[in-house]
Coordinates of C-alpha atoms and ligand atoms in Angstrom, one line a residue:
M1 CA -2.8 20.4 7.6
P2 CA -3.6 21.6 4.1
A3 CA -1.4 20.4 1.3
I4 CA 1.5 22.8 0.6
T5 CA 0.9 24.8 -2.5
P6 CA 3.6 24.7 -5.2
T7 CA 6.2 27.3 -5.8
Q8 CA 5.5 28.4 -9.3
Y9 CA 8.4 29.4 -11.5
E10 CA 8.3 31.0 -15.0
L11 CA 11.3 31.5 -17.1
S12 CA 11.7 33.4 -20.4
A13 CA 14.5 34.0 -22.8
F14 CA 13.9 37.7 -22.3
D15 CA 16.6 39.2 -24.4
P16 CA 19.0 36.8 -26.1
N17 CA 21.2 39.6 -27.5
A18 CA 21.7 41.0 -24.0
H19 CA 22.0 37.5 -22.6
L20 CA 19.2 38.1 -20.1
F21 CA 16.7 35.6 -18.8
E22 CA 13.7 36.8 -16.8
V23 CA 12.7 34.5 -14.0
R24 CA 9.5 34.8 -11.9
C25 CA 8.8 33.0 -8.7
T26 CA 5.2 33.1 -7.3
I27 CA 4.0 31.8 -3.9
D28 CA 0.5 32.0 -2.5
D29 CA 1.4 32.2 1.1
P30 CA 4.4 34.4 1.9
A31 CA 5.8 34.3 5.4
A32 CA 4.0 36.7 7.7
D33 CA 7.1 38.6 8.8
G34 CA 8.4 39.1 5.2
Q35 CA 9.3 36.3 2.8
R36 CA 13.0 35.6 2.4
Y37 CA 14.6 34.2 -0.8
R38 CA 18.0 32.5 -1.1
L39 CA 20.1 31.5 -4.2
P40 CA 22.7 28.7 -4.0
T41 CA 26.3 29.8 -3.9
W42 CA 27.7 26.6 -5.5
V43 CA 26.5 23.8 -7.8
P44 CA 26.8 20.2 -6.6
G45 CA 29.6 18.4 -8.5
S46 CA 31.8 21.6 -8.8
Y47 CA 33.3 22.5 -5.4
L48 CA 33.9 26.2 -5.6
I49 CA 31.8 29.1 -4.2
R50 CA 30.6 30.6 -7.4
E51 CA 28.2 33.3 -6.0
F52 CA 25.5 32.9 -8.6
A53 CA 23.8 36.0 -7.2
R54 CA 26.4 38.2 -8.9
H55 CA 24.6 37.6 -12.2
F56 CA 21.3 38.9 -10.8
I57 CA 20.9 42.2 -12.5
S58 CA 17.6 43.3 -10.9
V59 CA 15.1 41.8 -8.5
R60 CA 11.6 43.3 -7.8
A61 CA 8.5 42.0 -6.1
Q62 CA 4.7 42.4 -6.6
N63 CA 1.4 41.2 -5.3
P64 CA -2.2 41.9 -6.5
A65 CA -2.1 45.3 -4.7
G66 CA 1.1 46.5 -6.6
A67 CA 4.8 46.7 -6.0
V68 CA 6.2 45.1 -2.8
T69 CA 9.5 46.3 -1.3
I70 CA 12.3 43.8 -1.5
V71 CA 15.8 44.4 -0.1
K72 CA 19.0 42.4 0.0
E73 CA 20.0 41.0 3.4
A74 CA 23.1 39.1 2.4
K75 CA 25.1 38.3 -0.8
D76 CA 22.7 35.5 -1.6
T77 CA 19.5 36.5 0.3
W78 CA 16.6 38.9 -0.4
R79 CA 13.7 39.8 1.9
A80 CA 10.3 41.0 0.7
A81 CA 8.2 43.3 2.9
S82 CA 5.3 41.6 4.8
C83 CA 2.3 41.3 2.5
V84 CA -0.5 39.1 1.4
G85 CA -0.1 36.7 -1.4
P86 CA 0.2 35.7 -4.1
L87 CA 3.7 37.2 -4.1
T88 CA 5.8 37.2 -7.2
V89 CA 9.5 38.0 -7.4
V90 CA 10.8 39.0 -10.8
A91 CA 14.6 38.7 -11.5
K92 CA 16.6 39.6 -14.6
V93 CA 19.6 37.2 -14.8
Y94 CA 22.7 37.7 -17.0
A95 CA 23.6 34.4 -18.6
F96 CA 26.7 34.2 -20.8
D97 CA 28.9 31.5 -19.3
L98 CA 29.5 28.7 -21.8
S99 CA 30.6 26.3 -19.1
V100 CA 28.4 23.5 -17.8
R101 CA 28.1 25.1 -14.4
T102 CA 25.8 28.2 -14.7
A103 CA 23.8 29.5 -17.6
Y104 CA 24.0 30.8 -21.2
L105 CA 21.7 32.7 -23.6
D106 CA 22.1 34.0 -27.1
V107 CA 20.3 33.5 -30.4
T108 CA 21.9 30.1 -30.9
R109 CA 21.0 28.6 -27.6
G110 CA 19.6 28.9 -24.0
Y111 CA 20.9 26.7 -21.2
F112 CA 20.7 26.9 -17.4
N113 CA 21.4 25.1 -14.2
G114 CA 18.4 25.8 -11.9
G115 CA 20.6 26.8 -9.0
A116 CA 21.9 29.8 -10.9
M117 CA 18.4 30.9 -11.9
F118 CA 15.7 30.0 -9.3
L119 CA 15.4 31.9 -6.0
C120 CA 14.3 29.5 -3.3
P121 CA 11.6 30.9 -0.9
V122 CA 13.2 30.2 2.5
G123 CA 11.1 27.6 4.4
R124 CA 9.7 26.2 1.2
E125 CA 12.7 24.0 0.2
G126 CA 10.5 20.9 0.4
A127 CA 7.5 22.3 -1.5
P128 CA 6.7 21.0 -4.9
C129 CA 7.6 23.3 -7.8
T130 CA 6.2 24.0 -11.2
L131 CA 8.2 25.5 -14.1
Q132 CA 6.8 27.1 -17.2
I133 CA 9.3 28.1 -19.8
A134 CA 8.3 30.7 -22.4
P135 CA 9.6 29.8 -25.9
P136 CA 11.7 32.7 -27.2
H137 CA 9.8 35.5 -28.9
G138 CA 12.3 37.2 -31.0
P139 CA 14.4 35.7 -33.8
V140 CA 16.6 32.8 -32.8
H141 CA 18.6 30.3 -34.8
G142 CA 16.3 27.4 -35.8
E143 CA 13.3 25.9 -34.1
W144 CA 14.1 25.6 -30.4
R145 CA 13.1 22.6 -28.4
C146 CA 13.7 21.8 -24.7
A147 CA 16.0 18.9 -23.6
T148 CA 15.8 18.2 -19.9
T149 CA 14.9 15.3 -17.6
L150 CA 12.6 17.5 -15.5
T151 CA 9.3 15.7 -15.1
P152 CA 7.1 16.9 -18.0
A153 CA 3.7 18.5 -17.2
E154 CA 1.0 19.8 -19.5
D155 CA 3.1 20.5 -22.6
A156 CA 6.7 20.4 -23.9
W157 CA 7.6 23.6 -22.1
T158 CA 6.1 22.9 -18.6
F159 CA 7.6 20.8 -15.9
R160 CA 7.2 19.9 -12.3
A161 CA 9.5 18.8 -9.4
D162 CA 8.8 17.3 -6.0
D163 CA 11.0 19.9 -4.3
Y164 CA 13.6 22.6 -4.9
D165 CA 16.5 20.1 -4.7
E166 CA 15.0 18.2 -7.6
L167 CA 14.1 21.4 -9.6
I168 CA 17.7 22.5 -9.7
D169 CA 19.2 19.1 -10.6
H170 CA 17.9 18.9 -14.1
P171 CA 19.6 21.5 -16.3
V172 CA 17.6 22.7 -19.3
E173 CA 19.0 23.0 -22.9
M174 CA 17.0 25.0 -25.4
S175 CA 18.1 25.1 -29.0
A176 CA 17.6 23.5 -32.4
F177 CA 19.8 20.6 -31.2
Q178 CA 20.4 17.3 -33.0
L179 CA 18.8 14.4 -31.1
G180 CA 20.0 10.8 -30.8
E181 CA 18.3 8.1 -28.9
F182 CA 19.2 4.6 -27.7
S183 CA 18.0 2.1 -25.0
A184 CA 20.1 0.6 -22.2
G185 CA 18.8 -1.3 -19.2
G186 CA 15.3 -1.0 -20.6
R187 CA 15.3 2.8 -20.4
A188 CA 15.4 5.5 -23.1
H189 CA 18.6 7.5 -23.3
Q190 CA 18.8 10.7 -25.4
I191 CA 21.7 12.6 -26.8
A192 CA 21.0 16.3 -27.5
I193 CA 23.9 17.9 -29.5
S194 CA 23.9 21.8 -29.7
G195 CA 26.4 23.8 -31.7
R196 CA 27.5 23.2 -35.2
A197 CA 28.7 19.6 -35.7
D198 CA 28.7 17.0 -38.4
V199 CA 28.3 13.9 -36.4
D200 CA 27.8 10.2 -37.0
M201 CA 25.0 10.0 -34.4
A202 CA 24.3 6.3 -35.0
R203 CA 27.9 5.5 -34.0
V204 CA 27.7 7.7 -30.8
E205 CA 24.4 6.0 -30.0
R206 CA 25.8 2.5 -30.5
D207 CA 29.0 3.2 -28.5
L208 CA 27.2 4.9 -25.6
A209 CA 24.6 2.1 -25.4
H210 CA 27.4 -0.4 -24.8
V211 CA 29.0 1.8 -22.1
C212 CA 25.8 2.5 -20.3
Q213 CA 24.6 -1.1 -20.4
Y214 CA 27.9 -2.2 -18.9
Q215 CA 27.6 0.3 -16.0
I216 CA 23.9 -0.7 -15.4
D217 CA 25.0 -4.4 -15.2
L218 CA 27.9 -3.5 -12.9
F219 CA 25.5 -2.1 -10.4
G220 CA 23.0 -5.0 -10.6
G221 CA 21.0 -4.4 -13.7
T222 CA 18.5 -1.6 -12.9
P223 CA 19.2 2.0 -13.9
P224 CA 19.1 4.3 -10.8
F225 CA 17.1 7.0 -12.6
P226 CA 13.3 6.7 -12.7
R227 CA 12.6 7.5 -16.3
N228 CA 15.1 8.4 -19.1
Y229 CA 18.7 9.7 -19.1
L230 CA 19.9 12.6 -21.1
F231 CA 23.4 13.6 -22.4
Q232 CA 23.3 17.3 -23.1
V233 CA 26.3 17.9 -25.4
M234 CA 27.5 21.5 -26.3
V235 CA 30.0 21.4 -29.2
V236 CA 32.6 24.1 -29.3
G237 CA 35.9 24.7 -31.2
D238 CA 38.0 23.8 -28.2
G239 CA 36.8 22.8 -24.8
H240 CA 36.2 19.8 -22.5
G241 CA 34.1 19.5 -19.4
G242 CA 31.1 17.8 -17.8
L243 CA 28.8 18.1 -14.8
E244 CA 26.8 15.2 -13.4
H245 CA 23.1 15.3 -12.5
R246 CA 20.7 12.7 -11.2
S247 CA 19.4 11.7 -14.6
S248 CA 21.3 13.8 -17.0
T249 CA 24.7 15.3 -17.7
S250 CA 25.9 18.5 -19.4
L251 CA 29.0 18.0 -21.5
L252 CA 31.2 20.5 -23.3
T253 CA 33.3 19.0 -26.0
S254 CA 35.4 20.0 -29.0
R255 CA 34.0 19.6 -32.5
K256 CA 36.8 17.2 -33.5
S257 CA 35.9 14.9 -30.6
L258 CA 32.8 13.7 -32.4
P259 CA 33.0 11.0 -35.1
L260 CA 32.4 12.2 -38.7
P261 CA 29.8 10.3 -40.7
G262 CA 31.5 7.7 -42.9
S263 CA 34.7 7.6 -40.8
A264 CA 35.4 4.4 -38.8
D265 CA 38.5 6.0 -37.1
T266 CA 38.5 5.8 -33.3
T267 CA 40.6 9.0 -32.7
D268 CA 42.1 9.9 -29.3
D269 CA 39.6 12.8 -29.3
Y270 CA 36.6 10.6 -29.7
V271 CA 37.9 8.2 -27.0
N272 CA 38.3 11.3 -24.8
F273 CA 34.6 12.2 -25.4
L274 CA 33.5 8.7 -24.7
G275 CA 35.5 8.7 -21.5
L276 CA 33.9 12.0 -20.4
A277 CA 30.4 10.6 -21.1
S278 CA 31.2 7.4 -19.3
H279 CA 32.6 9.4 -16.3
E280 CA 29.4 11.5 -15.9
Y281 CA 27.1 8.5 -16.4
F282 CA 29.0 6.6 -13.6
H283 CA 28.2 9.6 -11.3
A284 CA 24.5 8.7 -11.7
W285 CA 25.4 6.1 -9.0
N286 CA 28.6 7.4 -7.5
V287 CA 28.0 10.9 -6.0
K288 CA 24.4 11.5 -7.2
R289 CA 23.1 8.6 -5.0
I290 CA 26.1 7.1 -3.2
K291 CA 26.9 10.5 -1.5
P292 CA 29.3 11.6 1.2
Q293 CA 27.4 12.1 4.5
A294 CA 28.5 15.8 4.2
F295 CA 26.2 16.2 1.2
T296 CA 23.1 14.7 2.7
P297 CA 21.5 17.1 2.4
Y298 CA 23.5 19.6 0.4
D299 CA 24.1 23.0 2.1
L300 CA 24.4 25.2 -1.0
S301 CA 25.0 28.3 1.1
R302 CA 28.6 27.5 2.0
E303 CA 31.4 25.0 1.6
S304 CA 30.6 21.4 2.4
Y305 CA 33.8 19.6 3.6
T306 CA 34.6 16.0 3.0
R307 CA 37.9 14.1 2.7
Q308 CA 36.2 11.7 0.3
L309 CA 36.1 13.5 -3.0
W310 CA 38.8 11.0 -4.2
V311 CA 36.2 8.3 -3.7
F312 CA 33.6 10.1 -5.8
E313 CA 35.9 11.6 -8.4
G314 CA 38.9 9.2 -8.3
I315 CA 37.0 6.0 -8.4
T316 CA 34.7 7.5 -11.1
S317 CA 37.8 8.5 -13.1
Y318 CA 39.1 4.9 -12.7
Y319 CA 35.9 3.4 -14.0
D320 CA 35.3 5.9 -16.9
D321 CA 38.0 4.4 -19.2
L322 CA 37.7 0.9 -17.7
A323 CA 34.0 0.9 -18.7
L324 CA 35.2 1.6 -22.3
V325 CA 37.4 -1.5 -22.5
R326 CA 35.1 -3.8 -20.6
S327 CA 32.2 -2.8 -22.8
G328 CA 34.3 -3.5 -25.9
V329 CA 34.3 0.1 -27.2
I330 CA 38.1 0.4 -27.0
S331 CA 40.8 -2.3 -27.3
T332 CA 43.0 -3.5 -24.5
P333 CA 46.1 -1.9 -25.9
K334 CA 44.2 1.5 -26.2
Y335 CA 43.1 1.1 -22.5
L336 CA 46.7 0.4 -21.4
E337 CA 47.8 3.5 -23.3
L338 CA 45.2 5.6 -21.5
L339 CA 46.3 4.1 -18.2
G340 CA 50.0 4.8 -19.0
R341 CA 49.2 8.4 -19.6
A342 CA 47.2 8.7 -16.4
I343 CA 50.2 7.3 -14.5
T344 CA 52.5 9.7 -16.3
N345 CA 50.3 12.6 -15.4
V346 CA 50.6 11.8 -11.7
L347 CA 54.4 11.0 -11.8
R348 CA 55.0 14.5 -13.3
T349 CA 53.3 16.1 -10.3
P350 CA 55.8 16.6 -7.5
G351 CA 53.0 17.9 -5.2
R352 CA 51.8 14.3 -4.8
H353 CA 54.5 13.9 -2.1
V354 CA 53.2 17.1 -0.4
Q355 CA 49.5 16.7 -0.3
S356 CA 47.4 13.5 0.3
I357 CA 44.3 12.8 -1.8
A358 CA 42.3 13.1 1.4
D359 CA 43.6 16.6 2.1
A360 CA 43.2 17.5 -1.6
S361 CA 39.5 16.5 -1.3
F362 CA 39.0 18.6 1.8
D363 CA 40.7 21.7 0.3
A364 CA 39.1 21.4 -3.2
W365 CA 37.2 24.6 -2.5
I366 CA 40.4 26.7 -2.2
K367 CA 43.0 24.6 -4.1
F368 CA 41.8 22.3 -6.8
Y369 CA 39.3 24.8 -8.2
R370 CA 41.8 27.6 -7.9
P371 CA 45.0 26.3 -9.5
D372 CA 48.0 28.6 -9.7
E373 CA 51.6 28.5 -10.9
N374 CA 52.6 26.5 -7.8
S375 CA 49.8 23.9 -7.8
P376 CA 51.9 21.1 -9.3
N377 CA 54.5 21.5 -6.5
A378 CA 52.0 21.9 -3.7
G379 CA 49.2 19.5 -4.4
V380 CA 47.8 16.6 -6.3
S381 CA 44.5 16.0 -8.1
Y382 CA 42.1 13.8 -6.3
Y383 CA 40.8 12.8 -9.7
A384 CA 44.2 11.8 -11.1
K385 CA 45.9 10.2 -8.1
G386 CA 42.5 9.1 -6.8
A387 CA 42.0 7.0 -10.0
L388 CA 45.4 5.4 -9.4
V389 CA 44.6 4.6 -5.8
A390 CA 41.3 3.1 -7.0
L391 CA 43.3 1.0 -9.5
A392 CA 45.7 -0.1 -6.7
L393 CA 42.8 -0.9 -4.4
D394 CA 41.0 -2.9 -7.1
L395 CA 44.2 -4.9 -8.0
A396 CA 45.1 -5.4 -4.3
L397 CA 41.6 -6.8 -3.6
R398 CA 41.9 -9.1 -6.7
L399 CA 45.3 -10.4 -5.4
E400 CA 43.7 -11.2 -2.1
G401 CA 41.3 -13.3 -4.1
R402 CA 38.1 -12.7 -2.3
S403 CA 36.6 -9.6 -3.9
T404 CA 37.1 -6.7 -6.3
L405 CA 36.4 -3.0 -6.4
D406 CA 33.2 -3.9 -8.4
D407 CA 32.0 -5.7 -5.2
L408 CA 32.8 -2.6 -3.1
M409 CA 30.9 -0.3 -5.5
R410 CA 27.9 -2.7 -5.4
A411 CA 28.1 -2.8 -1.6
L412 CA 28.2 1.0 -1.5
W413 CA 25.2 1.1 -3.8
Q414 CA 23.1 -1.3 -1.8
R415 CA 24.0 0.1 1.7
H416 CA 24.1 3.8 0.9
G417 CA 22.9 4.6 -2.6
E418 CA 19.6 2.6 -2.7
A419 CA 19.2 3.0 1.1
G420 CA 19.6 6.8 0.7
S421 CA 22.1 7.1 3.6
G422 CA 25.2 9.2 3.3
V423 CA 28.7 7.6 3.3
P424 CA 30.5 8.4 6.6
E425 CA 34.1 9.7 6.3
D426 CA 35.8 6.4 7.2
R427 CA 33.4 4.0 5.5
I428 CA 35.5 3.1 2.4
R429 CA 38.4 1.8 4.5
M430 CA 36.1 -0.3 6.7
L431 CA 34.2 -1.7 3.7
A432 CA 37.3 -2.5 1.8
S433 CA 38.7 -4.3 4.9
E434 CA 35.5 -6.2 5.3
L435 CA 35.6 -7.3 1.6
A436 CA 39.3 -8.2 1.7
G437 CA 38.9 -10.2 4.9
R438 CA 41.8 -8.3 6.5
D439 CA 42.5 -4.9 7.9
L440 CA 43.5 -2.5 5.0
S441 CA 44.3 0.5 7.3
D442 CA 47.9 0.4 6.2
F443 CA 46.9 0.8 2.5
F444 CA 44.7 3.8 3.4
A445 CA 47.3 5.4 5.7
R446 CA 49.9 5.3 3.0
Y447 CA 48.1 6.1 -0.2
V448 CA 44.9 8.0 0.8
D449 CA 45.9 9.8 4.0
G450 CA 49.6 9.7 3.2
T451 CA 51.6 10.8 0.2
E452 CA 53.2 7.6 -0.9
D453 CA 52.9 6.3 -4.5
P454 CA 50.7 3.2 -4.7
P455 CA 52.9 0.1 -5.7
L456 CA 51.4 -0.1 -9.2
A457 CA 54.4 -2.0 -10.8
E458 CA 54.0 -4.8 -8.3
L459 CA 50.2 -4.9 -8.5
L460 CA 50.0 -4.8 -12.3
G461 CA 52.8 -7.4 -12.4
G462 CA 50.4 -9.8 -10.6
H463 CA 48.0 -9.2 -13.4
G464 CA 50.3 -10.0 -16.3
I465 CA 51.1 -6.4 -17.1
A466 CA 54.5 -4.8 -17.0
L467 CA 54.8 -1.1 -15.9
E468 CA 57.7 0.5 -17.7
L469 CA 59.2 3.9 -17.0
R470 CA 61.3 6.1 -19.3
A471 CA 62.3 9.7 -19.8
A472 CA 60.0 12.0 -21.9
T473 CA 61.1 12.3 -25.5
G474 CA 59.8 15.9 -25.9
A475 CA 57.3 18.5 -24.6
N476 CA 54.4 16.7 -26.3
D477 CA 55.1 13.2 -25.0
R478 CA 52.2 12.3 -22.7
G479 CA 53.4 8.7 -22.1
G480 CA 51.4 5.5 -22.6
K481 CA 53.7 4.3 -25.4
P482 CA 57.3 3.1 -25.7
A483 CA 59.8 5.7 -26.6
T484 CA 60.0 6.7 -30.2
T485 CA 63.7 7.5 -30.0
S486 CA 66.6 6.1 -28.0
K487 CA 68.2 9.5 -27.7
S488 CA 68.8 10.6 -24.2
R489 CA 67.6 14.1 -23.1
T490 CA 68.3 16.6 -20.4
W491 CA 65.7 18.4 -18.3
L492 CA 65.0 22.1 -17.5
G493 CA 62.5 21.3 -14.7
A494 CA 59.9 23.9 -15.9
K495 CA 56.9 24.1 -18.2
L496 CA 57.2 26.6 -21.0
G497 CA 54.2 28.1 -22.7
A498 CA 53.9 29.0 -26.4
D499 CA 54.5 32.6 -25.4
L500 CA 57.9 31.6 -23.9
K501 CA 56.6 32.4 -20.4
L502 CA 57.4 29.8 -17.7
Q503 CA 54.0 28.4 -16.5
H504 CA 55.4 26.1 -13.8
V505 CA 58.8 25.8 -12.2
F506 CA 59.1 22.4 -10.6
T507 CA 60.4 21.9 -7.0
G508 CA 64.1 21.0 -6.9
G509 CA 64.6 21.2 -10.6
P510 CA 67.4 22.9 -12.5
A511 CA 65.2 26.0 -13.4
E512 CA 64.3 26.5 -9.7
R513 CA 67.9 26.1 -8.5
A514 CA 69.1 28.6 -11.1
G515 CA 66.5 31.1 -9.9
L516 CA 64.0 31.1 -12.7
A517 CA 60.4 31.8 -11.7
P518 CA 56.9 31.3 -13.0
G519 CA 56.0 34.2 -15.2
D520 CA 59.5 34.8 -16.5
T521 CA 59.7 35.3 -20.2
L522 CA 62.6 33.5 -21.7
V523 CA 64.6 35.6 -24.2
A524 CA 67.7 33.7 -25.2
F525 CA 69.4 30.3 -24.4
D526 CA 73.2 30.4 -24.8
G527 CA 72.9 33.9 -26.4
V528 CA 70.5 32.7 -29.1
R529 CA 66.9 33.9 -29.3
A530 CA 64.6 31.6 -27.4
S531 CA 62.0 29.4 -29.0
L532 CA 60.2 26.2 -28.1
E533 CA 62.1 24.4 -30.9
G534 CA 65.4 25.9 -29.7
L535 CA 64.7 24.6 -26.2
N536 CA 63.9 21.1 -27.5
T537 CA 67.1 21.0 -29.6
L538 CA 69.1 22.2 -26.6
L539 CA 67.7 19.5 -24.3
E540 CA 68.5 16.9 -26.9
R541 CA 72.0 18.0 -27.5
R542 CA 73.4 19.1 -24.1
P543 CA 74.5 16.4 -21.7
P544 CA 73.7 16.3 -18.0
S545 CA 75.7 18.9 -16.0
A546 CA 76.0 21.3 -19.0
H547 CA 75.8 24.9 -18.0
V548 CA 73.3 27.0 -20.1
P549 CA 73.1 30.8 -19.7
I550 CA 69.4 31.9 -20.0
H551 CA 68.4 35.5 -20.5
H552 CA 64.9 36.2 -19.3
F553 CA 62.6 39.0 -18.3
R554 CA 61.1 39.1 -14.8
R555 CA 58.4 41.8 -14.9
D556 CA 60.1 44.2 -17.3
E557 CA 63.7 43.7 -16.0
L558 CA 66.2 41.6 -18.0
M559 CA 68.0 39.0 -15.9
L560 CA 70.6 36.3 -16.6
S561 CA 70.4 32.9 -14.9
N562 CA 72.8 30.0 -15.3
V563 CA 71.0 26.7 -15.5
V564 CA 72.8 23.4 -14.9
L565 CA 70.9 20.7 -16.8
V566 CA 70.2 17.3 -15.4
A567 CA 69.2 14.0 -17.0
A568 CA 65.5 13.8 -17.7
P569 CA 63.7 12.0 -14.9
L570 CA 62.0 8.6 -15.6
D571 CA 58.5 10.2 -15.3
T572 CA 56.9 8.7 -18.3
A573 CA 54.9 5.4 -18.0
W574 CA 53.8 2.8 -20.5
L575 CA 52.2 -0.6 -20.0
A576 CA 52.9 -3.8 -21.8
L577 CA 51.1 -7.1 -21.8
D578 CA 53.5 -9.6 -20.2
D579 CA 52.8 -12.8 -22.0
K580 CA 55.5 -14.7 -20.0
A581 CA 53.3 -14.1 -16.9
T582 CA 52.0 -17.1 -15.0
D583 CA 48.6 -18.6 -15.9
T584 CA 47.2 -17.3 -12.7
A585 CA 48.3 -13.7 -13.5
L586 CA 46.9 -14.1 -17.1
A587 CA 43.6 -15.3 -15.7
R588 CA 43.5 -12.3 -13.2
R589 CA 44.3 -9.9 -16.2
A590 CA 41.4 -11.3 -18.2
A591 CA 39.0 -11.1 -15.2
W592 CA 40.1 -7.5 -14.5
L593 CA 39.8 -6.2 -18.1
G594 CA 36.7 -8.3 -18.8
T595 CA 38.4 -10.0 -21.7
D596 CA 39.0 -13.6 -22.7
P597 CA 42.5 -14.7 -21.5
K598 CA 43.4 -16.2 -24.9
T599 CA 42.6 -13.1 -26.9
A600 CA 43.6 -10.4 -24.4
A601 CA 46.9 -9.9 -26.2
T602 CA 45.3 -9.2 -29.5
T603 CA 42.0 -7.5 -29.0
Ligands
ZN701 ZN1 33.4 13.7 -12.0

């Protein structure tokens, strides 16, 4: 059989002011009965049908004889008339989504995920691909370069991929970005920062080098990606998000999250950025190579169901901050503060007793990615509770004394990641039981398939750490620290926005019992004009059982509800090093956090 010819793609920043890319796809040997083309409907790592084809403004086809008829067959599929090759399809694609999931083009920057850009000729999914990017013609800001981990070909703007799946798993950033570089595990790592930012690049390089090296060592010392790794960072005024790829990640972060030159401060925002980078890097193993069986291969034409997203997102969320403390980038007290906040976040979600993390994983497509006013009552995040279940599993394995979650991740890497075989739906329970040396079905039945809270107080206690619970001290209290005041508070049982609209009304709380609803705009408490400050004062001063008349608009109709306040729930967690713990517990704590037992209390 003759070698299959490559699918040739050309992409140009056709009109930055209209946010239009032009993308050409040429094949030498179109199918005899009319070549079909398909575009993905979702991007791996973000489990929502996004219908990328809706941004295709026009599609035409041509061969050496002239125009070829091409018609749409389905929302994501086109078919060209039967013709001789070479056949070229030309698409104009609108790109103005600043998120990490699709594509963006203006004079400051071009960015794309291949799945949102490149039509795949049906039947040629396994064919090699070439990509030629045309540098922008018109005026753009600065000298644009390309940052991508696609395999370079003849020059800085041409690339190749072994198949379509590889072509679309290396997003491309084009701009006059700032470039940082460091080495970890013997491989080059780049940081390309787009957007206006005054950043201490040397510090970011140094901190990320520690985090990446830690993760490489955790999985046995060899990076999983064949050449280099790239952090594509888009800086905005306010934003936070990331998407993992096989040897790169796209991050969206706020300007204030990056360290300023000359400042040694480790701000919460910078820790947040490091945690995001750490999270996406961990995915280079966990989900990009250790994958659910349901994703091998990906079917990008429709939803791919798995009850295991808690493994791929929850365990990754557990390790993202843990890698920061174990690599020495943050202190033990800072890590415990982050963990306290993570526990608080879950404790404030009544839906954790309604939906299991296995069910949340399965329904990500219609629930997690489509949150609404009732989400906190009806469901739980497989990231947030998944991370706590990962913590509980790690600590439980450590108490058994035979293994740790690190061992489980290494076993998954060896048996599934390196081996290239998908993880069956029940494999984590079986593997954890094998490592623990006893059946852990009860743990999984309660905390993964069931809706119980994992017994974190007990498990942390066995590691020399006390889990304390208290009431929130105000609307901005995210937990993680002891109370700043001893004043008691009452609770409304609702989340109020700055516009005085109720965003969420919590199941069984005073607001729900009084008949308040999400979307209601509060007008007055006790006959006095409503404000956030006024609500705060009211909750500080009124005792439990106090009756408060609340005037509010539902739609455009004025209503009056009488709320009976209750004592604020103990839904705010913070962790303390318990220095009276036994030597065994202190040794476990040091082993868990990767710190020396003598200095764990002070580092
Ligand atoms: Zn993730």
